DNA sequence: ATCGTCAATCGTCGATTTGCGATAAAGAGG
DNA sequence: CCTCTTTATCGCAAATCGACGATTGACGAT
């Protein structure tokens, strides 16, 4: 934390941006979920298919299964997608509310 | 959620993923520009003020000048903002077309 | 010409991300 | 029971990010 000791008499006097700060982190977090080509493709895939087994996602991407699993974990932690266990498989689907939240936050920029 | 049959889902007969791939990278790149709270705040600041000197941005954020400069560089490289040298100061402003590009890409997700 | 201000860049540090192979865990099926 | 399939997780390595102080370069003013 930079604590400037140098005198700063009359430069800034604007405590106007408090709600800004709150949504800034939320937007950053959601944007970050989509800030990787592989994750963009996963999100698009889930939107277009509405539901998708993990194996299909892996087959769709030029990445190793473990890497795709990592991206899925990141997307799940961000709340953008959800995964339901279905026997030995896992069925992922988009979380519409989170996606809408991202859309709104970006649109209201 | 509509669940596919447990049998093989005949889904992959679609050579449609060429434009997907192209915009996936573009979206990821633009999303990454706003995937940090400080950069979100910078972008918002520039939108609300339309133009802003670097010093003001530094004063607005709880970060060192060099760190803010880094974020400005990232935003500039992504095309989201532009900087014009004005004497010893540098005046930054938003790049509306890039911002719109991001908004469209997110909205069309 | 010299000084002070403003912003970019350099070098460094620690933390995080990204990718992979290998392994473990959980069911389904023979 | 054993085996196969499917997915998550565990290291591990390379790369990148984020933050900072210090320095540099550019410009205006004195």
PDB file of C-alpha atoms (C1' of nucleotides) in Angstrom:
ATOM      1  CA  UNK A   1       0.000   0.000   0.000  1.00  0.00           C
ATOM      2  CA  UNK A   2       1.589   3.133  -1.164  1.00  0.00           C
ATOM      3  CA  UNK A   3       1.270   5.833   1.412  1.00  0.00           C
ATOM      4  CA  UNK A   4       2.278   9.045  -0.205  1.00  0.00           C
ATOM      5  CA  UNK A   5       3.625  11.398   2.353  1.00  0.00           C
ATOM      6  CA  UNK A   6       4.196  14.235  -0.045  1.00  0.00           C
ATOM      7  CA  UNK A   7       1.774  17.059   0.410  1.00  0.00           C
ATOM      8  CA  UNK A   8      -1.258  16.836  -1.805  1.00  0.00           C
ATOM      9  CA  UNK A   9      -3.264  19.913  -0.867  1.00  0.00           C
ATOM     10  CA  UNK A  10      -6.181  20.319  -3.195  1.00  0.00           C
ATOM     11  CA  UNK A  11      -5.988  17.658  -5.825  1.00  0.00           C
ATOM     12  CA  UNK A  12      -8.678  15.119  -5.158  1.00  0.00           C
ATOM     13  CA  UNK A  13     -11.756  15.326  -2.977  1.00  0.00           C
ATOM     14  CA  UNK A  14     -14.096  12.829  -4.539  1.00  0.00           C
ATOM     15  CA  UNK A  15     -15.409   9.904  -2.546  1.00  0.00           C
ATOM     16  CA  UNK A  16     -17.992   9.142  -5.161  1.00  0.00           C
ATOM     17  CA  UNK A  17     -17.192   5.597  -6.169  1.00  0.00           C
ATOM     18  CA  UNK A  18     -18.252   3.154  -3.509  1.00  0.00           C
ATOM     19  CA  UNK A  19     -20.759   0.939  -5.374  1.00  0.00           C
ATOM     20  CA  UNK A  20     -18.321   0.962  -8.227  1.00  0.00           C
ATOM     21  CA  UNK A  21     -15.838  -0.931  -6.197  1.00  0.00           C
ATOM     22  CA  UNK A  22     -18.262  -3.648  -5.232  1.00  0.00           C
ATOM     23  CA  UNK A  23     -19.346  -4.586  -8.725  1.00  0.00           C
ATOM     24  CA  UNK A  24     -15.860  -4.065 -10.090  1.00  0.00           C
ATOM     25  CA  UNK A  25     -14.750  -7.218  -8.356  1.00  0.00           C
ATOM     26  CA  UNK A  26     -17.809  -9.126  -9.395  1.00  0.00           C
ATOM     27  CA  UNK A  27     -17.419  -8.114 -12.996  1.00  0.00           C
ATOM     28  CA  UNK A  28     -13.730  -8.876 -12.937  1.00  0.00           C
ATOM     29  CA  UNK A  29     -14.403 -12.313 -11.557  1.00  0.00           C
ATOM     30  CA  UNK A  30     -17.054 -13.170 -14.114  1.00  0.00           C
ATOM     31  CA  UNK A  31     -15.057 -11.722 -16.954  1.00  0.00           C
ATOM     32  CA  UNK A  32     -12.102 -13.717 -15.839  1.00  0.00           C
ATOM     33  CA  UNK A  33     -14.088 -16.929 -16.168  1.00  0.00           C
ATOM     34  CA  UNK A  34     -14.454 -16.179 -19.867  1.00  0.00           C
ATOM     35  CA  UNK A  35     -10.978 -14.759 -20.316  1.00  0.00           C
ATOM     36  CA  UNK A  36      -9.561 -17.888 -21.892  1.00  0.00           C
ATOM     37  CA  UNK A  37     -10.352 -19.273 -25.351  1.00  0.00           C
ATOM     38  CA  UNK A  38     -10.966 -22.765 -24.056  1.00  0.00           C
ATOM     39  CA  UNK A  39     -13.405 -21.521 -21.458  1.00  0.00           C
ATOM     40  CA  UNK A  40     -15.209 -19.396 -24.010  1.00  0.00           C
ATOM     41  CA  UNK A  41     -15.660 -22.448 -26.159  1.00  0.00           C
ATOM     42  CA  UNK A  42     -16.898 -24.513 -23.253  1.00  0.00           C
ATOM     43  CA  UNK A  43     -19.435 -21.860 -22.326  1.00  0.00           C
ATOM     44  CA  UNK A  44     -20.607 -21.597 -25.912  1.00  0.00           C
ATOM     45  CA  UNK A  45     -20.876 -25.327 -26.206  1.00  0.00           C
ATOM     46  CA  UNK A  46     -23.019 -25.540 -23.113  1.00  0.00           C
ATOM     47  CA  UNK A  47     -25.222 -22.711 -24.301  1.00  0.00           C
ATOM     48  CA  UNK A  48     -25.791 -24.296 -27.687  1.00  0.00           C
ATOM     49  CA  UNK A  49     -26.411 -27.779 -26.367  1.00  0.00           C
ATOM     50  CA  UNK A  50     -27.984 -26.898 -23.069  1.00  0.00           C
ATOM     51  CA  UNK A  51     -26.308 -29.871 -21.491  1.00  0.00           C
ATOM     52  CA  UNK A  52     -23.174 -31.771 -22.233  1.00  0.00           C
ATOM     53  CA  UNK A  53     -21.233 -34.620 -20.792  1.00  0.00           C
ATOM     54  CA  UNK A  54     -17.671 -33.887 -19.847  1.00  0.00           C
ATOM     55  CA  UNK A  55     -16.325 -36.345 -22.389  1.00  0.00           C
ATOM     56  CA  UNK A  56     -17.952 -34.449 -25.214  1.00  0.00           C
ATOM     57  CA  UNK A  57     -16.337 -31.250 -24.084  1.00  0.00           C
ATOM     58  CA  UNK A  58     -12.972 -32.928 -23.978  1.00  0.00           C
ATOM     59  CA  UNK A  59     -13.500 -34.285 -27.474  1.00  0.00           C
ATOM     60  CA  UNK A  60     -14.353 -30.819 -28.701  1.00  0.00           C
ATOM     61  CA  UNK A  61     -11.199 -29.144 -27.455  1.00  0.00           C
ATOM     62  CA  UNK A  62      -7.560 -29.648 -28.404  1.00  0.00           C
ATOM     63  CA  UNK A  63      -6.567 -30.154 -24.821  1.00  0.00           C
ATOM     64  CA  UNK A  64      -5.873 -33.033 -22.489  1.00  0.00           C
ATOM     65  CA  UNK A  65      -8.669 -34.330 -20.333  1.00  0.00           C
ATOM     66  CA  UNK A  66      -7.035 -33.109 -17.156  1.00  0.00           C
ATOM     67  CA  UNK A  67      -6.670 -29.622 -18.569  1.00  0.00           C
ATOM     68  CA  UNK A  68     -10.310 -29.482 -19.613  1.00  0.00           C
ATOM     69  CA  UNK A  69     -11.255 -30.653 -16.158  1.00  0.00           C
ATOM     70  CA  UNK A  70      -9.320 -27.746 -14.722  1.00  0.00           C
ATOM     71  CA  UNK A  71     -11.169 -25.255 -16.891  1.00  0.00           C
ATOM     72  CA  UNK A  72     -14.455 -26.849 -15.929  1.00  0.00           C
ATOM     73  CA  UNK A  73     -13.503 -26.458 -12.305  1.00  0.00           C
ATOM     74  CA  UNK A  74     -12.717 -22.798 -12.821  1.00  0.00           C
ATOM     75  CA  UNK A  75     -16.019 -22.230 -14.553  1.00  0.00           C
ATOM     76  CA  UNK A  76     -17.835 -24.099 -11.822  1.00  0.00           C
ATOM     77  CA  UNK A  77     -16.166 -22.057  -9.094  1.00  0.00           C
ATOM     78  CA  UNK A  78     -17.102 -18.862 -10.841  1.00  0.00           C
ATOM     79  CA  UNK A  79     -20.686 -20.067 -10.854  1.00  0.00           C
ATOM     80  CA  UNK A  80     -20.957 -19.883 -14.615  1.00  0.00           C
ATOM     81  CA  UNK A  81     -21.691 -23.569 -15.018  1.00  0.00           C
ATOM     82  CA  UNK A  82     -23.010 -26.407 -12.916  1.00  0.00           C
ATOM     83  CA  UNK A  83     -22.224 -30.096 -12.996  1.00  0.00           C
ATOM     84  CA  UNK A  84     -24.490 -32.972 -12.106  1.00  0.00           C
ATOM     85  CA  UNK A  85     -23.159 -36.411 -11.527  1.00  0.00           C
ATOM     86  CA  UNK A  86     -24.956 -38.963 -13.651  1.00  0.00           C
ATOM     87  CA  UNK A  87     -23.565 -42.365 -13.035  1.00  0.00           C
ATOM     88  CA  UNK A  88     -19.929 -42.419 -13.988  1.00  0.00           C
ATOM     89  CA  UNK A  89     -20.442 -39.369 -16.172  1.00  0.00           C
ATOM     90  CA  UNK A  90     -20.898 -35.738 -15.283  1.00  0.00           C
ATOM     91  CA  UNK A  91     -23.421 -33.596 -17.047  1.00  0.00           C
ATOM     92  CA  UNK A  92     -22.566 -29.914 -17.224  1.00  0.00           C
ATOM     93  CA  UNK A  93     -24.964 -27.122 -17.962  1.00  0.00           C
ATOM     94  CA  UNK A  94     -24.821 -23.357 -18.051  1.00  0.00           C
ATOM     95  CA  UNK A  95     -25.995 -21.298 -15.112  1.00  0.00           C
ATOM     96  CA  UNK A  96     -28.293 -18.828 -16.810  1.00  0.00           C
ATOM     97  CA  UNK A  97     -28.462 -16.419 -13.915  1.00  0.00           C
ATOM     98  CA  UNK A  98     -24.715 -16.022 -13.722  1.00  0.00           C
ATOM     99  CA  UNK A  99     -24.475 -15.635 -17.439  1.00  0.00           C
ATOM    100  CA  UNK A 100     -27.140 -12.975 -17.314  1.00  0.00           C
ATOM    101  CA  UNK A 101     -25.307 -11.241 -14.512  1.00  0.00           C
ATOM    102  CA  UNK A 102     -22.225 -11.076 -16.686  1.00  0.00           C
ATOM    103  CA  UNK A 103     -24.218  -9.819 -19.632  1.00  0.00           C
ATOM    104  CA  UNK A 104     -25.821  -7.101 -17.580  1.00  0.00           C
ATOM    105  CA  UNK A 105     -22.582  -6.000 -15.994  1.00  0.00           C
ATOM    106  CA  UNK A 106     -20.913  -5.718 -19.353  1.00  0.00           C
ATOM    107  CA  UNK A 107     -23.878  -4.073 -21.023  1.00  0.00           C
ATOM    108  CA  UNK A 108     -24.054  -1.479 -18.268  1.00  0.00           C
ATOM    109  CA  UNK A 109     -20.452  -0.569 -18.599  1.00  0.00           C
TER     110      UNK A 109
ATOM    111  CA  UNK B   1     -32.311 -30.144 -18.311  1.00  0.00           C
ATOM    112  CA  UNK B   2     -32.839 -32.297 -21.329  1.00  0.00           C
ATOM    113  CA  UNK B   3     -30.770 -35.344 -20.933  1.00  0.00           C
ATOM    114  CA  UNK B   4     -29.426 -37.117 -23.949  1.00  0.00           C
ATOM    115  CA  UNK B   5     -29.938 -40.760 -24.384  1.00  0.00           C
ATOM    116  CA  UNK B   6     -27.416 -42.922 -22.719  1.00  0.00           C
ATOM    117  CA  UNK B   7     -26.627 -44.296 -26.099  1.00  0.00           C
ATOM    118  CA  UNK B   8     -24.264 -42.523 -28.360  1.00  0.00           C
ATOM    119  CA  UNK B   9     -25.513 -39.043 -29.110  1.00  0.00           C
ATOM    120  CA  UNK B  10     -24.893 -38.400 -32.736  1.00  0.00           C
ATOM    121  CA  UNK B  11     -23.906 -34.810 -32.390  1.00  0.00           C
ATOM    122  CA  UNK B  12     -20.619 -34.384 -34.174  1.00  0.00           C
ATOM    123  CA  UNK B  13     -21.482 -33.865 -37.773  1.00  0.00           C
ATOM    124  CA  UNK B  14     -20.958 -30.147 -37.750  1.00  0.00           C
ATOM    125  CA  UNK B  15     -18.030 -28.351 -39.308  1.00  0.00           C
ATOM    126  CA  UNK B  16     -19.331 -25.133 -37.818  1.00  0.00           C
ATOM    127  CA  UNK B  17     -16.599 -24.392 -35.376  1.00  0.00           C
ATOM    128  CA  UNK B  18     -14.420 -22.167 -37.467  1.00  0.00           C
ATOM    129  CA  UNK B  19     -15.915 -18.780 -36.670  1.00  0.00           C
ATOM    130  CA  UNK B  20     -16.378 -20.006 -33.154  1.00  0.00           C
ATOM    131  CA  UNK B  21     -12.719 -20.467 -32.719  1.00  0.00           C
ATOM    132  CA  UNK B  22     -11.890 -17.117 -34.181  1.00  0.00           C
ATOM    133  CA  UNK B  23     -14.159 -15.086 -31.970  1.00  0.00           C
ATOM    134  CA  UNK B  24     -13.399 -17.233 -28.974  1.00  0.00           C
ATOM    135  CA  UNK B  25      -9.927 -15.815 -28.898  1.00  0.00           C
ATOM    136  CA  UNK B  26     -11.123 -12.308 -29.501  1.00  0.00           C
ATOM    137  CA  UNK B  27     -13.679 -12.552 -26.749  1.00  0.00           C
ATOM    138  CA  UNK B  28     -11.187 -14.103 -24.396  1.00  0.00           C
ATOM    139  CA  UNK B  29      -8.744 -11.321 -25.079  1.00  0.00           C
ATOM    140  CA  UNK B  30     -11.265  -8.549 -24.530  1.00  0.00           C
ATOM    141  CA  UNK B  31     -12.706 -10.239 -21.485  1.00  0.00           C
ATOM    142  CA  UNK B  32      -9.269 -10.573 -20.043  1.00  0.00           C
ATOM    143  CA  UNK B  33      -8.773  -6.830 -20.325  1.00  0.00           C
ATOM    144  CA  UNK B  34     -11.584  -6.348 -17.814  1.00  0.00           C
ATOM    145  CA  UNK B  35     -10.780  -9.403 -15.770  1.00  0.00           C
ATOM    146  CA  UNK B  36      -9.151  -7.415 -13.024  1.00  0.00           C
ATOM    147  CA  UNK B  37     -10.851  -5.062 -10.557  1.00  0.00           C
ATOM    148  CA  UNK B  38      -8.362  -2.279 -11.151  1.00  0.00           C
ATOM    149  CA  UNK B  39      -8.883  -2.442 -14.901  1.00  0.00           C
ATOM    150  CA  UNK B  40     -12.638  -2.479 -14.485  1.00  0.00           C
ATOM    151  CA  UNK B  41     -12.376   0.668 -12.445  1.00  0.00           C
ATOM    152  CA  UNK B  42     -10.121   2.322 -14.966  1.00  0.00           C
ATOM    153  CA  UNK B  43     -12.502   1.511 -17.786  1.00  0.00           C
ATOM    154  CA  UNK B  44     -15.450   2.810 -15.819  1.00  0.00           C
ATOM    155  CA  UNK B  45     -13.591   5.960 -14.931  1.00  0.00           C
ATOM    156  CA  UNK B  46     -12.795   6.643 -18.547  1.00  0.00           C
ATOM    157  CA  UNK B  47     -16.368   5.978 -19.576  1.00  0.00           C
ATOM    158  CA  UNK B  48     -17.774   8.332 -16.985  1.00  0.00           C
ATOM    159  CA  UNK B  49     -15.299  11.107 -17.594  1.00  0.00           C
ATOM    160  CA  UNK B  50     -14.720  10.541 -21.256  1.00  0.00           C
ATOM    161  CA  UNK B  51     -11.116  11.548 -20.828  1.00  0.00           C
ATOM    162  CA  UNK B  52      -8.737  11.364 -17.960  1.00  0.00           C
ATOM    163  CA  UNK B  53      -5.141  12.173 -17.237  1.00  0.00           C
ATOM    164  CA  UNK B  54      -3.033   9.328 -15.993  1.00  0.00           C
ATOM    165  CA  UNK B  55      -2.401  11.060 -12.689  1.00  0.00           C
ATOM    166  CA  UNK B  56      -6.072  11.157 -11.915  1.00  0.00           C
ATOM    167  CA  UNK B  57      -6.368   7.456 -12.508  1.00  0.00           C
ATOM    168  CA  UNK B  58      -3.463   6.780 -10.202  1.00  0.00           C
ATOM    169  CA  UNK B  59      -5.050   8.972  -7.538  1.00  0.00           C
ATOM    170  CA  UNK B  60      -8.278   7.042  -7.868  1.00  0.00           C
ATOM    171  CA  UNK B  61      -6.785   3.629  -7.292  1.00  0.00           C
ATOM    172  CA  UNK B  62      -5.045   2.157  -4.263  1.00  0.00           C
ATOM    173  CA  UNK B  63      -2.066   1.133  -6.325  1.00  0.00           C
ATOM    174  CA  UNK B  64       1.396   2.402  -7.069  1.00  0.00           C
ATOM    175  CA  UNK B  65       1.914   4.537 -10.131  1.00  0.00           C
ATOM    176  CA  UNK B  66       3.956   1.884 -11.854  1.00  0.00           C
ATOM    177  CA  UNK B  67       1.285  -0.716 -11.285  1.00  0.00           C
ATOM    178  CA  UNK B  68      -1.408   1.517 -12.694  1.00  0.00           C
ATOM    179  CA  UNK B  69       0.802   2.166 -15.671  1.00  0.00           C
ATOM    180  CA  UNK B  70       1.022  -1.569 -16.235  1.00  0.00           C
ATOM    181  CA  UNK B  71      -2.730  -1.904 -16.227  1.00  0.00           C
ATOM    182  CA  UNK B  72      -3.025   1.018 -18.606  1.00  0.00           C
ATOM    183  CA  UNK B  73      -0.588  -0.697 -20.902  1.00  0.00           C
ATOM    184  CA  UNK B  74      -2.609  -3.879 -20.854  1.00  0.00           C
ATOM    185  CA  UNK B  75      -5.785  -1.979 -21.618  1.00  0.00           C
ATOM    186  CA  UNK B  76      -4.038  -0.111 -24.388  1.00  0.00           C
ATOM    187  CA  UNK B  77      -2.685  -3.290 -25.925  1.00  0.00           C
ATOM    188  CA  UNK B  78      -6.124  -4.827 -25.874  1.00  0.00           C
ATOM    189  CA  UNK B  79      -7.373  -1.795 -27.752  1.00  0.00           C
ATOM    190  CA  UNK B  80      -9.871  -0.933 -25.065  1.00  0.00           C
ATOM    191  CA  UNK B  81      -8.365   2.473 -24.373  1.00  0.00           C
ATOM    192  CA  UNK B  82      -6.182   4.972 -26.159  1.00  0.00           C
ATOM    193  CA  UNK B  83      -3.633   7.403 -24.807  1.00  0.00           C
ATOM    194  CA  UNK B  84      -2.636  10.739 -26.205  1.00  0.00           C
ATOM    195  CA  UNK B  85       0.429  12.558 -25.045  1.00  0.00           C
ATOM    196  CA  UNK B  86      -0.413  16.063 -23.976  1.00  0.00           C
ATOM    197  CA  UNK B  87       2.690  17.831 -22.859  1.00  0.00           C
ATOM    198  CA  UNK B  88       4.128  16.060 -19.849  1.00  0.00           C
ATOM    199  CA  UNK B  89       0.815  14.399 -19.188  1.00  0.00           C
ATOM    200  CA  UNK B  90      -0.983  11.606 -20.958  1.00  0.00           C
ATOM    201  CA  UNK B  91      -4.670  11.768 -21.643  1.00  0.00           C
ATOM    202  CA  UNK B  92      -6.488   8.452 -21.826  1.00  0.00           C
ATOM    203  CA  UNK B  93      -9.859   7.826 -23.317  1.00  0.00           C
ATOM    204  CA  UNK B  94     -12.045   4.827 -23.988  1.00  0.00           C
ATOM    205  CA  UNK B  95     -12.126   3.210 -27.401  1.00  0.00           C
ATOM    206  CA  UNK B  96     -15.828   3.004 -28.022  1.00  0.00           C
ATOM    207  CA  UNK B  97     -15.575   0.553 -30.883  1.00  0.00           C
ATOM    208  CA  UNK B  98     -13.630  -1.978 -28.866  1.00  0.00           C
ATOM    209  CA  UNK B  99     -15.940  -1.569 -25.953  1.00  0.00           C
ATOM    210  CA  UNK B 100     -18.878  -2.153 -28.245  1.00  0.00           C
ATOM    211  CA  UNK B 101     -17.167  -5.194 -29.668  1.00  0.00           C
ATOM    212  CA  UNK B 102     -16.882  -6.620 -26.194  1.00  0.00           C
ATOM    213  CA  UNK B 103     -20.492  -5.798 -25.399  1.00  0.00           C
ATOM    214  CA  UNK B 104     -21.695  -7.483 -28.562  1.00  0.00           C
ATOM    215  CA  UNK B 105     -19.588 -10.565 -28.059  1.00  0.00           C
ATOM    216  CA  UNK B 106     -20.866 -10.993 -24.541  1.00  0.00           C
ATOM    217  CA  UNK B 107     -24.445 -10.193 -25.428  1.00  0.00           C
ATOM    218  CA  UNK B 108     -24.376 -12.736 -28.258  1.00  0.00           C
ATOM    219  CA  UNK B 109     -23.093 -15.476 -26.042  1.00  0.00           C
TER     220      UNK B 109
ATOM    221  C1'  DA C   1      20.445  25.275 -18.012  1.00  0.00           C
ATOM    222  C1'  DT C   2      18.363  23.349 -14.192  1.00  0.00           C
ATOM    223  C1'  DC C   3      14.661  21.870 -11.634  1.00  0.00           C
ATOM    224  C1'  DG C   4      10.285  19.559 -10.675  1.00  0.00           C
ATOM    225  C1'  DT C   5       6.498  16.926 -12.492  1.00  0.00           C
ATOM    226  C1'  DC C   6       4.465  13.241 -15.037  1.00  0.00           C
ATOM    227  C1'  DA C   7       4.376   8.782 -16.992  1.00  0.00           C
ATOM    228  C1'  DA C   8       6.699   4.631 -18.936  1.00  0.00           C
ATOM    229  C1'  DT C   9       9.884   1.140 -18.323  1.00  0.00           C
ATOM    230  C1'  DC C  10      13.213  -2.007 -15.928  1.00  0.00           C
ATOM    231  C1'  DG C  11      14.270  -5.531 -12.679  1.00  0.00           C
ATOM    232  C1'  DT C  12      12.688  -8.329  -9.163  1.00  0.00           C
ATOM    233  C1'  DC C  13       9.836 -10.990  -6.232  1.00  0.00           C
ATOM    234  C1'  DG C  14       6.102 -14.086  -5.033  1.00  0.00           C
ATOM    235  C1'  DA C  15       1.792 -15.973  -6.477  1.00  0.00           C
ATOM    236  C1'  DT C  16      -1.035 -17.732  -9.892  1.00  0.00           C
ATOM    237  C1'  DT C  17      -2.191 -19.846 -14.381  1.00  0.00           C
ATOM    238  C1'  DT C  18      -1.789 -23.280 -17.881  1.00  0.00           C
ATOM    239  C1'  DG C  19      -0.599 -27.436 -19.511  1.00  0.00           C
ATOM    240  C1'  DC C  20       0.499 -32.354 -19.209  1.00  0.00           C
ATOM    241  C1'  DG C  21       0.924 -37.287 -17.615  1.00  0.00           C
ATOM    242  C1'  DA C  22      -0.039 -40.326 -13.993  1.00  0.00           C
ATOM    243  C1'  DT C  23      -2.962 -41.761 -10.576  1.00  0.00           C
ATOM    244  C1'  DA C  24      -7.166 -42.244  -7.788  1.00  0.00           C
ATOM    245  C1'  DA C  25     -12.176 -42.647  -7.171  1.00  0.00           C
ATOM    246  C1'  DA C  26     -16.819 -44.049  -8.600  1.00  0.00           C
ATOM    247  C1'  DG C  27     -20.001 -46.577 -11.300  1.00  0.00           C
ATOM    248  C1'  DA C  28     -21.512 -49.777 -14.933  1.00  0.00           C
ATOM    249  C1'  DG C  29     -21.122 -54.158 -16.829  1.00  0.00           C
ATOM    250  C1'  DG C  30     -19.233 -58.667 -17.764  1.00  0.00           C
TER     251       DG C  30
ATOM    252  C1'  DC D   1     -14.881 -60.474  -8.424  1.00  0.00           C
ATOM    253  C1'  DC D   2     -12.618 -58.061 -11.971  1.00  0.00           C
ATOM    254  C1'  DT D   3     -12.469 -54.714 -15.652  1.00  0.00           C
ATOM    255  C1'  DC D   4     -13.564 -50.909 -18.271  1.00  0.00           C
ATOM    256  C1'  DT D   5     -15.095 -46.279 -18.617  1.00  0.00           C
ATOM    257  C1'  DT D   6     -15.397 -41.650 -16.938  1.00  0.00           C
ATOM    258  C1'  DT D   7     -13.951 -37.834 -14.357  1.00  0.00           C
ATOM    259  C1'  DA D   8     -11.353 -35.503 -10.640  1.00  0.00           C
ATOM    260  C1'  DT D   9      -7.173 -34.720  -8.484  1.00  0.00           C
ATOM    261  C1'  DC D  10      -2.172 -34.780  -7.678  1.00  0.00           C
ATOM    262  C1'  DG D  11       2.325 -33.405  -8.621  1.00  0.00           C
ATOM    263  C1'  DC D  12       5.344 -30.974 -11.745  1.00  0.00           C
ATOM    264  C1'  DA D  13       7.217 -27.623 -15.101  1.00  0.00           C
ATOM    265  C1'  DA D  14       6.974 -23.448 -17.734  1.00  0.00           C
ATOM    266  C1'  DA D  15       5.029 -19.302 -18.357  1.00  0.00           C
ATOM    267  C1'  DT D  16       2.658 -15.321 -17.023  1.00  0.00           C
ATOM    268  C1'  DC D  17       0.537 -11.940 -13.717  1.00  0.00           C
ATOM    269  C1'  DG D  18       0.507  -8.432 -10.169  1.00  0.00           C
ATOM    270  C1'  DA D  19       2.738  -5.519  -7.393  1.00  0.00           C
ATOM    271  C1'  DC D  20       6.425  -2.662  -6.007  1.00  0.00           C
ATOM    272  C1'  DG D  21      10.605   0.543  -5.886  1.00  0.00           C
ATOM    273  C1'  DA D  22      13.879   2.669  -8.649  1.00  0.00           C
ATOM    274  C1'  DT D  23      15.195   4.607 -12.742  1.00  0.00           C
ATOM    275  C1'  DT D  24      14.641   6.900 -17.148  1.00  0.00           C
ATOM    276  C1'  DG D  25      12.825  10.055 -20.503  1.00  0.00           C
ATOM    277  C1'  DA D  26      10.037  13.972 -21.780  1.00  0.00           C
ATOM    278  C1'  DC D  27       8.186  18.229 -21.021  1.00  0.00           C
ATOM    279  C1'  DG D  28       7.177  22.988 -18.744  1.00  0.00           C
ATOM    280  C1'  DA D  29       8.540  26.370 -15.811  1.00  0.00           C
ATOM    281  C1'  DT D  30      11.808  29.092 -13.407  1.00  0.00           C
TER     282       DT D  30
END
